[in-house]
Amino acid sequence: MILLDGKLVSSFYKKKLAEEVKEMKARGERAPHLCAILVGEDPASETYVASKVKNCAEVGFDSTLIRLDNSVSEAELISRIESVNINSSIDGIIVQLPLPAHISVQRVTESVSPAKDVDGFHPLNIGRMVQNLPSFLPATPLGILLMLEHYKIETAGKHCVVVGRSNIVGTPASILLARNSSPGNCTVTLCHSRTKNLKSITSNADIIIAAIGKPRYITADMVKEGAIVMDVGINRIQSSETKSGWKLVGDVDFEPVSEKCSMITPVPGGLGLMTIIGLLQNTLKAAKKEVQPVL
Ligand code: GUN
């Protein structure tokens, strides 16, 4: 069994990004600049945003963190986004999800300039992705593609089963893996909470993408011998093994599944780290004006 090592692969990509930033600065250009907007104090979101800011610094990007109170109105949030949209010193914007219930994720997502939408969540970028046009790809699916590419995993003609249909991961991952591209050209089955006989489908998969958001949901009996297992889940569960009383596990029951599959991403240390690489790559692309979707 080969461990698909997010630490190793993400540090490889971070070195490449840092070199590119050095060259930009040597040419007298400014560094790419990411603006993250965090609403409220959700502990998981705090951790993710802190990690994004830290990783920006590691590769030489500038970053700005805008923190807003949980009670901020949707209109105020959108007005803050609009001022970042027109700020020419900022290349990329992310609004960390989830948002408080009184704010429409859809309206907020659509208020981000598509040219600065480094999360790739704007409908224009999603539409362009579906049509294989230059766009910002959502960071986690992009991280999955980079991991497959780095390990030179052949995907053409393979049966890829995606478990979970979220807008952020499952749906875009299913589209990207089916595209006529490399990695891609998979025969994709998208499974979700209403899928019948999930086990009979996953048992046929050459590649499983687990993105259902349920701890250790994919068990060994659901996995074919020699399959490739990519685990997107980041679930906090109670644990007597740690001082804090909790630990992180994926959507895959790691130990038993790892005995059966040929390759697997660990949690932590797998695709979470690759998601950040996806975001950094998109921010660099935005700074270089490589994607200019116009409404
Ligand atoms: N919440 C969970 N994943 C993500 C992500 O990729 N981007 C943003 N903005 N919020 C998230």
mmCIF file of N, CA and C and ligand atoms in Angstrom, residues 45 48 52 94-98 119 121 138-140 168-169 275, ligand 1:
data_model
loop_
_atom_site.group_PDB
_atom_site.id
_atom_site.type_symbol
_atom_site.label_atom_id
_atom_site.label_comp_id
_atom_site.label_asym_id
_atom_site.label_seq_id
_atom_site.Cartn_x
_atom_site.Cartn_y
_atom_site.Cartn_z
ATOM 1 N N SER A 45 -13.532 26.799 11.204
ATOM 2 C CA SER A 45 -13.240 27.854 10.225
ATOM 3 C C SER A 45 -12.035 28.682 10.665
ATOM 4 N N TYR A 48 -9.002 26.692 9.720
ATOM 5 C CA TYR A 48 -8.744 26.660 8.275
ATOM 6 C C TYR A 48 -8.195 28.003 7.793
ATOM 7 N N LYS A 52 -4.613 28.983 6.063
ATOM 8 C CA LYS A 52 -4.494 29.622 4.737
ATOM 9 C C LYS A 52 -3.568 30.832 4.824
ATOM 10 N N ILE A 94 -11.521 34.978 -0.629
ATOM 11 C CA ILE A 94 -12.322 33.825 -0.190
ATOM 12 C C ILE A 94 -13.193 34.251 0.993
ATOM 13 N N VAL A 95 -14.411 33.779 0.976
ATOM 14 C CA VAL A 95 -15.299 33.985 2.118
ATOM 15 C C VAL A 95 -15.437 32.606 2.754
ATOM 16 N N GLN A 96 -14.909 32.452 3.951
ATOM 17 C CA GLN A 96 -14.903 31.120 4.561
ATOM 18 C C GLN A 96 -16.329 30.669 4.851
ATOM 19 N N LEU A 97 -16.649 29.448 4.487
ATOM 20 C CA LEU A 97 -17.960 28.857 4.775
ATOM 21 C C LEU A 97 -17.814 27.883 5.935
ATOM 22 N N PRO A 98 -18.830 27.637 6.733
ATOM 23 C CA PRO A 98 -20.209 28.112 6.587
ATOM 24 C C PRO A 98 -20.380 29.557 7.058
ATOM 25 N N ASP A 119 -11.754 30.618 -4.810
ATOM 26 C CA ASP A 119 -12.397 29.390 -4.332
ATOM 27 C C ASP A 119 -13.078 28.653 -5.485
ATOM 28 N N PHE A 121 -16.075 29.206 -6.625
ATOM 29 C CA PHE A 121 -17.468 28.907 -6.242
ATOM 30 C C PHE A 121 -18.489 29.705 -7.049
ATOM 31 N N PRO A 138 -12.460 24.742 -8.019
ATOM 32 C CA PRO A 138 -12.583 24.690 -6.560
ATOM 33 C C PRO A 138 -11.364 23.993 -5.940
ATOM 34 N N ALA A 139 -10.900 24.530 -4.830
ATOM 35 C CA ALA A 139 -9.579 24.164 -4.296
ATOM 36 C C ALA A 139 -9.439 22.674 -3.937
ATOM 37 N N THR A 140 -10.454 22.076 -3.346
ATOM 38 C CA THR A 140 -10.297 20.668 -2.936
ATOM 39 C C THR A 140 -10.249 19.732 -4.143
ATOM 40 N N ILE A 168 -19.063 22.164 -3.129
ATOM 41 C CA ILE A 168 -17.644 22.485 -2.926
ATOM 42 C C ILE A 168 -16.736 21.342 -3.374
ATOM 43 N N VAL A 169 -17.158 20.097 -3.122
ATOM 44 C CA VAL A 169 -16.253 18.971 -3.412
ATOM 45 C C VAL A 169 -16.858 17.935 -4.367
ATOM 46 N N THR A 275 -5.646 20.943 -0.551
ATOM 47 C CA THR A 275 -6.657 21.982 -0.782
ATOM 48 C C THR A 275 -6.001 23.360 -0.700
HETATM 49 N N1 GUN B 1 -15.391 25.689 4.018
HETATM 50 C C1 GUN B 1 -15.036 24.394 3.818
HETATM 51 N N2 GUN B 1 -14.248 24.283 2.725
HETATM 52 C C2 GUN B 1 -14.105 25.530 2.221
HETATM 53 C C3 GUN B 1 -13.401 26.055 1.097
HETATM 54 O O1 GUN B 1 -12.753 25.351 0.310
HETATM 55 N N3 GUN B 1 -13.491 27.396 0.927
HETATM 56 C C4 GUN B 1 -14.214 28.195 1.755
HETATM 57 N N4 GUN B 1 -14.261 29.509 1.482
HETATM 58 N N5 GUN B 1 -14.879 27.739 2.799
HETATM 59 C C5 GUN B 1 -14.830 26.406 3.023
#
